[in-house]
Amino acid sequence: ALNEPKQVLDALKKACTIADQDNEQGYTTYAHAALQQHIYDEAIWGYLKALACNPHNSEIQFTLANAYFGAKKIKEARSIYKELIIKNQHDLRIQFNLGDTYLVEEKYVKALQCFKAIEPKWQLMPEIRLRLAQCYEKTNNLQAAFDELRFVAHYTQAGHI
């Protein structure tokens, strides 16, 4: 019986490698399972294999970037997010994650630009407001940081977010 997550992952990988070379779905399933278990190098392997089958799949590229981010390979993640944002300008998830890559590397002005671009559409998401507050605080705009935190506190207490 395959009860252990690692056993399930091993079985998925074996099934992928036994199957034909164009097994995009199998590699993607394997990569998703590895990503959920925070086994980032295996997730990266699976997503790269899936992309070899279908290089233009933006969703697989996005999750590959997420796996790179989880593996702390920030430059690789950012490179993919930058490519994706050109093709998918309205996908705010990409802009959000791109902002996170800048935040991790303490590039607060660039992170702030990313999060401000999202804010009008996701203004009630506390994650956006908290990241804006962090960027403002790190760039010494303490009043703006305080305003963002006050916004989150007010709307959280009022039950809006």
Short mmCIF file of N, CA and C in Angstrom, two decimals:
data_model
loop_
_atom_site.label_atom_id
_atom_site.label_comp_id
_atom_site.label_asym_id
_atom_site.label_seq_id
_atom_site.Cartn_x
_atom_site.Cartn_y
_atom_site.Cartn_z
N ALA A 1 0.84 -1.19 0.00
CA ALA A 1 0.00 0.00 0.00
C ALA A 1 0.88 1.25 0.00
N LEU A 2 0.44 2.23 -0.73
CA LEU A 2 1.19 3.48 -0.83
C LEU A 2 0.58 4.49 0.14
N ASN A 3 1.00 4.42 1.38
CA ASN A 3 0.44 5.31 2.40
C ASN A 3 1.33 6.51 2.66
N GLU A 4 2.59 6.34 2.53
CA GLU A 4 3.53 7.41 2.82
C GLU A 4 3.61 8.36 1.63
N PRO A 5 3.62 9.67 1.89
CA PRO A 5 3.72 10.63 0.77
C PRO A 5 4.93 10.37 -0.12
N LYS A 6 6.05 10.00 0.45
CA LYS A 6 7.26 9.74 -0.34
C LYS A 6 7.05 8.54 -1.26
N GLN A 7 6.34 7.51 -0.77
CA GLN A 7 6.08 6.34 -1.61
C GLN A 7 5.19 6.72 -2.79
N VAL A 8 4.20 7.55 -2.54
CA VAL A 8 3.31 8.00 -3.60
C VAL A 8 4.11 8.79 -4.64
N LEU A 9 4.97 9.67 -4.15
CA LEU A 9 5.78 10.48 -5.05
C LEU A 9 6.71 9.61 -5.88
N ASP A 10 7.33 8.62 -5.25
CA ASP A 10 8.22 7.70 -5.97
C ASP A 10 7.45 6.92 -7.05
N ALA A 11 6.24 6.49 -6.72
CA ALA A 11 5.43 5.74 -7.68
C ALA A 11 5.04 6.63 -8.86
N LEU A 12 4.69 7.89 -8.58
CA LEU A 12 4.36 8.82 -9.66
C LEU A 12 5.55 9.06 -10.58
N LYS A 13 6.72 9.23 -9.98
CA LYS A 13 7.92 9.47 -10.79
C LYS A 13 8.23 8.26 -11.67
N LYS A 14 8.09 7.08 -11.08
CA LYS A 14 8.36 5.86 -11.84
C LYS A 14 7.38 5.75 -13.01
N ALA A 15 6.12 6.05 -12.76
CA ALA A 15 5.11 5.98 -13.81
C ALA A 15 5.43 6.98 -14.93
N CYS A 16 5.91 8.15 -14.56
CA CYS A 16 6.26 9.16 -15.56
C CYS A 16 7.40 8.70 -16.44
N THR A 17 8.42 8.13 -15.83
CA THR A 17 9.61 7.76 -16.59
C THR A 17 9.39 6.50 -17.42
N ILE A 18 8.45 5.64 -17.01
CA ILE A 18 8.14 4.45 -17.80
C ILE A 18 7.29 4.81 -19.01
N ALA A 19 6.40 5.77 -18.83
CA ALA A 19 5.49 6.18 -19.91
C ALA A 19 6.29 6.81 -21.05
N ASP A 20 5.57 7.11 -22.10
CA ASP A 20 6.24 7.73 -23.25
C ASP A 20 6.82 9.09 -22.89
N GLN A 21 7.67 9.61 -23.74
CA GLN A 21 8.39 10.84 -23.46
C GLN A 21 7.49 12.08 -23.40
N ASP A 22 6.34 12.05 -24.06
CA ASP A 22 5.45 13.20 -24.08
C ASP A 22 4.35 13.06 -23.04
N ASN A 23 4.74 12.91 -21.81
CA ASN A 23 3.80 12.67 -20.72
C ASN A 23 3.63 13.94 -19.89
N GLU A 24 3.16 14.99 -20.52
CA GLU A 24 3.02 16.28 -19.85
C GLU A 24 2.15 16.17 -18.59
N GLN A 25 1.01 15.50 -18.70
CA GLN A 25 0.10 15.39 -17.56
C GLN A 25 0.74 14.62 -16.41
N GLY A 26 1.44 13.54 -16.73
CA GLY A 26 2.10 12.75 -15.68
C GLY A 26 3.18 13.55 -14.97
N TYR A 27 4.00 14.25 -15.72
CA TYR A 27 5.05 15.07 -15.11
C TYR A 27 4.45 16.20 -14.28
N THR A 28 3.37 16.79 -14.78
CA THR A 28 2.72 17.87 -14.04
C THR A 28 2.13 17.36 -12.74
N THR A 29 1.48 16.21 -12.79
CA THR A 29 0.91 15.61 -11.57
C THR A 29 2.00 15.33 -10.56
N TYR A 30 3.10 14.76 -11.04
CA TYR A 30 4.23 14.48 -10.16
C TYR A 30 4.77 15.78 -9.55
N ALA A 31 4.95 16.79 -10.38
CA ALA A 31 5.51 18.05 -9.91
C ALA A 31 4.59 18.72 -8.88
N HIS A 32 3.29 18.69 -9.14
CA HIS A 32 2.34 19.27 -8.18
C HIS A 32 2.43 18.54 -6.83
N ALA A 33 2.51 17.21 -6.89
CA ALA A 33 2.61 16.43 -5.64
C ALA A 33 3.89 16.78 -4.89
N ALA A 34 4.99 16.91 -5.61
CA ALA A 34 6.26 17.27 -4.98
C ALA A 34 6.19 18.68 -4.39
N LEU A 35 5.58 19.60 -5.12
CA LEU A 35 5.45 20.98 -4.64
C LEU A 35 4.62 21.03 -3.36
N GLN A 36 3.54 20.27 -3.31
CA GLN A 36 2.70 20.24 -2.12
C GLN A 36 3.46 19.71 -0.91
N GLN A 37 4.42 18.85 -1.15
CA GLN A 37 5.23 18.29 -0.06
C GLN A 37 6.49 19.12 0.20
N HIS A 38 6.62 20.23 -0.51
CA HIS A 38 7.78 21.13 -0.36
C HIS A 38 9.09 20.45 -0.74
N ILE A 39 9.02 19.52 -1.69
CA ILE A 39 10.21 18.88 -2.24
C ILE A 39 10.49 19.60 -3.55
N TYR A 40 11.11 20.76 -3.42
CA TYR A 40 11.19 21.71 -4.52
C TYR A 40 12.05 21.22 -5.68
N ASP A 41 13.16 20.57 -5.41
CA ASP A 41 14.01 20.11 -6.51
C ASP A 41 13.28 19.09 -7.38
N GLU A 42 12.50 18.23 -6.75
CA GLU A 42 11.71 17.26 -7.52
C GLU A 42 10.59 17.95 -8.29
N ALA A 43 9.97 18.94 -7.68
CA ALA A 43 8.92 19.71 -8.38
C ALA A 43 9.52 20.40 -9.61
N ILE A 44 10.68 21.00 -9.43
CA ILE A 44 11.35 21.67 -10.55
C ILE A 44 11.63 20.67 -11.66
N TRP A 45 12.14 19.49 -11.30
CA TRP A 45 12.41 18.45 -12.30
C TRP A 45 11.13 18.12 -13.07
N GLY A 46 10.04 17.90 -12.36
CA GLY A 46 8.77 17.54 -13.01
C GLY A 46 8.25 18.63 -13.92
N TYR A 47 8.30 19.87 -13.45
CA TYR A 47 7.81 20.98 -14.27
C TYR A 47 8.68 21.18 -15.51
N LEU A 48 9.99 21.02 -15.37
CA LEU A 48 10.87 21.14 -16.54
C LEU A 48 10.57 20.05 -17.56
N LYS A 49 10.31 18.82 -17.07
CA LYS A 49 9.94 17.72 -17.98
C LYS A 49 8.61 18.02 -18.67
N ALA A 50 7.64 18.54 -17.91
CA ALA A 50 6.33 18.87 -18.51
C ALA A 50 6.48 19.98 -19.55
N LEU A 51 7.32 20.96 -19.25
CA LEU A 51 7.54 22.05 -20.20
C LEU A 51 8.26 21.57 -21.46
N ALA A 52 9.07 20.53 -21.33
CA ALA A 52 9.71 19.97 -22.52
C ALA A 52 8.66 19.40 -23.47
N CYS A 53 7.54 18.94 -22.90
CA CYS A 53 6.43 18.42 -23.72
C CYS A 53 5.58 19.55 -24.30
N ASN A 54 5.44 20.63 -23.53
CA ASN A 54 4.58 21.74 -23.95
C ASN A 54 5.21 23.05 -23.46
N PRO A 55 6.19 23.59 -24.19
CA PRO A 55 6.95 24.75 -23.73
C PRO A 55 6.14 26.04 -23.58
N HIS A 56 4.94 26.09 -24.12
CA HIS A 56 4.16 27.34 -24.08
C HIS A 56 3.07 27.33 -23.02
N ASN A 57 3.09 26.35 -22.13
CA ASN A 57 2.06 26.25 -21.10
C ASN A 57 2.38 27.24 -19.97
N SER A 58 1.66 28.34 -19.95
CA SER A 58 1.92 29.41 -18.96
C SER A 58 1.67 28.96 -17.53
N GLU A 59 0.70 28.10 -17.32
CA GLU A 59 0.39 27.64 -15.96
C GLU A 59 1.53 26.78 -15.41
N ILE A 60 2.10 25.94 -16.24
CA ILE A 60 3.24 25.13 -15.81
C ILE A 60 4.45 26.04 -15.56
N GLN A 61 4.65 27.04 -16.42
CA GLN A 61 5.74 27.99 -16.19
C GLN A 61 5.56 28.70 -14.85
N PHE A 62 4.32 29.10 -14.55
CA PHE A 62 4.03 29.79 -13.30
C PHE A 62 4.34 28.91 -12.09
N THR A 63 3.90 27.66 -12.15
CA THR A 63 4.17 26.78 -11.01
C THR A 63 5.64 26.40 -10.93
N LEU A 64 6.33 26.35 -12.06
CA LEU A 64 7.79 26.16 -12.03
C LEU A 64 8.44 27.32 -11.30
N ALA A 65 8.02 28.53 -11.62
CA ALA A 65 8.57 29.70 -10.93
C ALA A 65 8.29 29.62 -9.43
N ASN A 66 7.09 29.16 -9.06
CA ASN A 66 6.77 29.01 -7.64
C ASN A 66 7.69 27.98 -6.98
N ALA A 67 7.99 26.90 -7.69
CA ALA A 67 8.90 25.88 -7.15
C ALA A 67 10.31 26.46 -6.98
N TYR A 68 10.76 27.23 -7.97
CA TYR A 68 12.07 27.89 -7.83
C TYR A 68 12.06 28.82 -6.62
N PHE A 69 10.98 29.56 -6.44
CA PHE A 69 10.89 30.47 -5.30
C PHE A 69 10.96 29.68 -3.99
N GLY A 70 10.22 28.57 -3.92
CA GLY A 70 10.26 27.74 -2.72
C GLY A 70 11.63 27.16 -2.45
N ALA A 71 12.38 26.89 -3.51
CA ALA A 71 13.74 26.35 -3.38
C ALA A 71 14.77 27.46 -3.12
N LYS A 72 14.28 28.68 -2.98
CA LYS A 72 15.12 29.85 -2.74
C LYS A 72 16.04 30.16 -3.93
N LYS A 73 15.58 29.79 -5.11
CA LYS A 73 16.27 30.14 -6.36
C LYS A 73 15.52 31.34 -6.93
N ILE A 74 15.74 32.48 -6.29
CA ILE A 74 14.95 33.67 -6.52
C ILE A 74 15.16 34.24 -7.93
N LYS A 75 16.39 34.25 -8.39
CA LYS A 75 16.66 34.81 -9.72
C LYS A 75 15.95 34.00 -10.82
N GLU A 76 15.94 32.67 -10.68
CA GLU A 76 15.26 31.84 -11.66
C GLU A 76 13.76 32.11 -11.63
N ALA A 77 13.21 32.20 -10.42
CA ALA A 77 11.78 32.48 -10.28
C ALA A 77 11.43 33.83 -10.90
N ARG A 78 12.21 34.85 -10.55
CA ARG A 78 11.93 36.19 -11.07
C ARG A 78 12.03 36.24 -12.59
N SER A 79 12.99 35.56 -13.15
CA SER A 79 13.15 35.53 -14.61
C SER A 79 11.88 34.98 -15.28
N ILE A 80 11.33 33.92 -14.73
CA ILE A 80 10.12 33.34 -15.30
C ILE A 80 8.93 34.28 -15.10
N TYR A 81 8.79 34.83 -13.90
CA TYR A 81 7.68 35.76 -13.64
C TYR A 81 7.74 36.95 -14.60
N LYS A 82 8.94 37.46 -14.87
CA LYS A 82 9.08 38.61 -15.78
C LYS A 82 8.65 38.23 -17.20
N GLU A 83 9.02 37.03 -17.64
CA GLU A 83 8.60 36.58 -18.96
C GLU A 83 7.08 36.42 -19.00
N LEU A 84 6.52 35.85 -17.95
CA LEU A 84 5.08 35.60 -17.92
C LEU A 84 4.26 36.88 -17.88
N ILE A 85 4.76 37.88 -17.16
CA ILE A 85 3.99 39.13 -17.01
C ILE A 85 3.84 39.83 -18.36
N ILE A 86 4.81 39.64 -19.25
CA ILE A 86 4.72 40.22 -20.59
C ILE A 86 3.58 39.57 -21.37
N LYS A 87 3.44 38.25 -21.23
CA LYS A 87 2.42 37.51 -21.96
C LYS A 87 1.05 37.57 -21.28
N ASN A 88 1.04 37.74 -19.98
CA ASN A 88 -0.20 37.67 -19.19
C ASN A 88 -0.30 38.89 -18.29
N GLN A 89 -0.43 40.05 -18.87
CA GLN A 89 -0.39 41.29 -18.11
C GLN A 89 -1.50 41.42 -17.08
N HIS A 90 -2.58 40.71 -17.26
CA HIS A 90 -3.72 40.86 -16.35
C HIS A 90 -3.75 39.80 -15.26
N ASP A 91 -2.76 38.91 -15.24
CA ASP A 91 -2.71 37.87 -14.20
C ASP A 91 -2.00 38.45 -12.98
N LEU A 92 -2.80 38.86 -12.01
CA LEU A 92 -2.25 39.53 -10.84
C LEU A 92 -1.43 38.60 -9.95
N ARG A 93 -1.63 37.30 -10.07
CA ARG A 93 -0.82 36.34 -9.29
C ARG A 93 0.65 36.48 -9.67
N ILE A 94 0.89 36.67 -10.95
CA ILE A 94 2.27 36.79 -11.42
C ILE A 94 2.90 38.06 -10.85
N GLN A 95 2.18 39.17 -10.92
CA GLN A 95 2.67 40.45 -10.39
C GLN A 95 2.94 40.34 -8.89
N PHE A 96 2.04 39.68 -8.17
CA PHE A 96 2.19 39.49 -6.73
C PHE A 96 3.46 38.70 -6.42
N ASN A 97 3.64 37.58 -7.12
CA ASN A 97 4.81 36.74 -6.87
C ASN A 97 6.10 37.42 -7.30
N LEU A 98 6.04 38.20 -8.38
CA LEU A 98 7.20 38.98 -8.79
C LEU A 98 7.58 39.96 -7.67
N GLY A 99 6.57 40.61 -7.09
CA GLY A 99 6.83 41.50 -5.96
C GLY A 99 7.49 40.77 -4.80
N ASP A 100 7.05 39.55 -4.55
CA ASP A 100 7.66 38.78 -3.47
C ASP A 100 9.14 38.48 -3.74
N THR A 101 9.51 38.26 -5.01
CA THR A 101 10.93 38.00 -5.30
C THR A 101 11.77 39.22 -4.95
N TYR A 102 11.23 40.40 -5.26
CA TYR A 102 11.96 41.63 -4.91
C TYR A 102 12.00 41.83 -3.40
N LEU A 103 10.92 41.49 -2.73
CA LEU A 103 10.85 41.65 -1.28
C LEU A 103 11.90 40.77 -0.59
N VAL A 104 12.02 39.54 -1.04
CA VAL A 104 13.00 38.60 -0.46
C VAL A 104 14.43 39.14 -0.62
N GLU A 105 14.69 39.78 -1.74
CA GLU A 105 16.04 40.30 -1.99
C GLU A 105 16.21 41.74 -1.51
N GLU A 106 15.23 42.21 -0.74
CA GLU A 106 15.28 43.55 -0.12
C GLU A 106 15.36 44.66 -1.15
N LYS A 107 14.73 44.45 -2.29
CA LYS A 107 14.61 45.48 -3.33
C LYS A 107 13.22 46.10 -3.16
N TYR A 108 13.11 46.93 -2.13
CA TYR A 108 11.79 47.38 -1.66
C TYR A 108 11.09 48.32 -2.64
N VAL A 109 11.82 49.14 -3.34
CA VAL A 109 11.19 50.06 -4.29
C VAL A 109 10.55 49.27 -5.43
N LYS A 110 11.26 48.26 -5.95
CA LYS A 110 10.70 47.44 -7.02
C LYS A 110 9.52 46.61 -6.51
N ALA A 111 9.65 46.09 -5.30
CA ALA A 111 8.54 45.33 -4.71
C ALA A 111 7.33 46.22 -4.55
N LEU A 112 7.55 47.44 -4.08
CA LEU A 112 6.47 48.40 -3.89
C LEU A 112 5.76 48.68 -5.21
N GLN A 113 6.51 48.82 -6.29
CA GLN A 113 5.90 49.04 -7.61
C GLN A 113 4.99 47.88 -8.00
N CYS A 114 5.44 46.68 -7.75
CA CYS A 114 4.62 45.50 -8.08
C CYS A 114 3.33 45.48 -7.26
N PHE A 115 3.46 45.69 -5.95
CA PHE A 115 2.28 45.61 -5.09
C PHE A 115 1.32 46.77 -5.32
N LYS A 116 1.85 47.94 -5.63
CA LYS A 116 0.97 49.08 -5.93
C LYS A 116 0.18 48.85 -7.22
N ALA A 117 0.78 48.13 -8.16
CA ALA A 117 0.07 47.83 -9.40
C ALA A 117 -1.12 46.89 -9.16
N ILE A 118 -1.01 46.06 -8.16
CA ILE A 118 -2.06 45.10 -7.82
C ILE A 118 -3.14 45.73 -6.94
N GLU A 119 -2.74 46.62 -6.08
CA GLU A 119 -3.60 47.14 -5.01
C GLU A 119 -4.97 47.61 -5.46
N PRO A 120 -5.11 48.31 -6.59
CA PRO A 120 -6.47 48.75 -6.95
C PRO A 120 -7.46 47.59 -7.16
N LYS A 121 -6.96 46.45 -7.63
CA LYS A 121 -7.85 45.32 -7.89
C LYS A 121 -8.00 44.41 -6.67
N TRP A 122 -6.97 44.32 -5.85
CA TRP A 122 -6.99 43.44 -4.68
C TRP A 122 -6.90 44.25 -3.40
N GLN A 123 -7.52 45.41 -3.37
CA GLN A 123 -7.32 46.33 -2.27
C GLN A 123 -7.77 45.79 -0.91
N LEU A 124 -8.68 44.83 -0.89
CA LEU A 124 -9.14 44.30 0.39
C LEU A 124 -8.39 43.05 0.82
N MET A 125 -7.38 42.66 0.08
CA MET A 125 -6.58 41.51 0.49
C MET A 125 -5.53 41.96 1.50
N PRO A 126 -5.59 41.43 2.71
CA PRO A 126 -4.61 41.86 3.71
C PRO A 126 -3.17 41.59 3.30
N GLU A 127 -2.95 40.53 2.51
CA GLU A 127 -1.58 40.22 2.07
C GLU A 127 -0.96 41.37 1.29
N ILE A 128 -1.76 42.00 0.43
CA ILE A 128 -1.26 43.13 -0.35
C ILE A 128 -0.94 44.30 0.58
N ARG A 129 -1.89 44.62 1.44
CA ARG A 129 -1.71 45.76 2.35
C ARG A 129 -0.53 45.55 3.29
N LEU A 130 -0.35 44.34 3.77
CA LEU A 130 0.78 44.07 4.67
C LEU A 130 2.12 44.17 3.93
N ARG A 131 2.15 43.71 2.70
CA ARG A 131 3.39 43.84 1.92
C ARG A 131 3.67 45.30 1.58
N LEU A 132 2.62 46.05 1.27
CA LEU A 132 2.80 47.49 1.04
C LEU A 132 3.35 48.15 2.30
N ALA A 133 2.79 47.81 3.44
CA ALA A 133 3.27 48.38 4.71
C ALA A 133 4.74 48.04 4.94
N GLN A 134 5.11 46.81 4.65
CA GLN A 134 6.50 46.40 4.83
C GLN A 134 7.42 47.20 3.90
N CYS A 135 7.03 47.35 2.66
CA CYS A 135 7.84 48.12 1.71
C CYS A 135 7.95 49.58 2.13
N TYR A 136 6.83 50.16 2.53
CA TYR A 136 6.86 51.55 2.97
C TYR A 136 7.77 51.71 4.19
N GLU A 137 7.67 50.78 5.12
CA GLU A 137 8.50 50.86 6.33
C GLU A 137 9.99 50.77 5.96
N LYS A 138 10.32 49.86 5.06
CA LYS A 138 11.72 49.66 4.67
C LYS A 138 12.26 50.83 3.84
N THR A 139 11.38 51.59 3.21
CA THR A 139 11.82 52.76 2.44
C THR A 139 11.62 54.06 3.24
N ASN A 140 11.43 53.90 4.53
CA ASN A 140 11.31 55.02 5.48
C ASN A 140 10.10 55.92 5.25
N ASN A 141 9.05 55.37 4.69
CA ASN A 141 7.80 56.11 4.57
C ASN A 141 6.87 55.55 5.66
N LEU A 142 7.17 55.95 6.89
CA LEU A 142 6.50 55.37 8.04
C LEU A 142 5.01 55.73 8.10
N GLN A 143 4.66 56.91 7.64
CA GLN A 143 3.25 57.29 7.65
C GLN A 143 2.44 56.40 6.71
N ALA A 144 2.96 56.14 5.53
CA ALA A 144 2.27 55.26 4.59
C ALA A 144 2.17 53.84 5.14
N ALA A 145 3.24 53.38 5.80
CA ALA A 145 3.22 52.05 6.42
C ALA A 145 2.13 51.98 7.49
N PHE A 146 2.08 52.99 8.32
CA PHE A 146 1.06 53.06 9.37
C PHE A 146 -0.34 53.08 8.76
N ASP A 147 -0.54 53.85 7.69
CA ASP A 147 -1.84 53.93 7.03
C ASP A 147 -2.28 52.56 6.51
N GLU A 148 -1.35 51.83 5.92
CA GLU A 148 -1.69 50.49 5.41
C GLU A 148 -2.08 49.55 6.56
N LEU A 149 -1.32 49.60 7.65
CA LEU A 149 -1.63 48.75 8.79
C LEU A 149 -2.97 49.13 9.42
N ARG A 150 -3.24 50.41 9.49
CA ARG A 150 -4.51 50.87 10.04
C ARG A 150 -5.67 50.40 9.15
N PHE A 151 -5.47 50.45 7.83
CA PHE A 151 -6.48 49.97 6.89
C PHE A 151 -6.80 48.50 7.15
N VAL A 152 -5.76 47.68 7.28
CA VAL A 152 -5.95 46.25 7.53
C VAL A 152 -6.68 46.04 8.86
N ALA A 153 -6.25 46.74 9.89
CA ALA A 153 -6.88 46.59 11.21
C ALA A 153 -8.35 46.99 11.16
N HIS A 154 -8.64 48.11 10.51
CA HIS A 154 -10.03 48.59 10.44
C HIS A 154 -10.93 47.60 9.69
N TYR A 155 -10.50 47.17 8.54
CA TYR A 155 -11.34 46.28 7.75
C TYR A 155 -11.40 44.87 8.33
N THR A 156 -10.37 44.45 9.02
CA THR A 156 -10.40 43.14 9.69
C THR A 156 -11.41 43.17 10.83
N GLN A 157 -11.36 44.22 11.64
CA GLN A 157 -12.30 44.34 12.76
C GLN A 157 -13.73 44.49 12.27
N ALA A 158 -13.92 45.16 11.14
CA ALA A 158 -15.26 45.36 10.61
C ALA A 158 -15.79 44.11 9.88
N GLY A 159 -14.93 43.10 9.75
CA GLY A 159 -15.34 41.86 9.10
C GLY A 159 -15.32 41.89 7.60
N HIS A 160 -14.72 42.92 7.02
CA HIS A 160 -14.67 43.01 5.56
C HIS A 160 -13.58 42.12 4.97
N ILE A 161 -12.52 41.90 5.72
CA ILE A 161 -11.44 41.01 5.24
C ILE A 161 -11.02 40.08 6.34
#
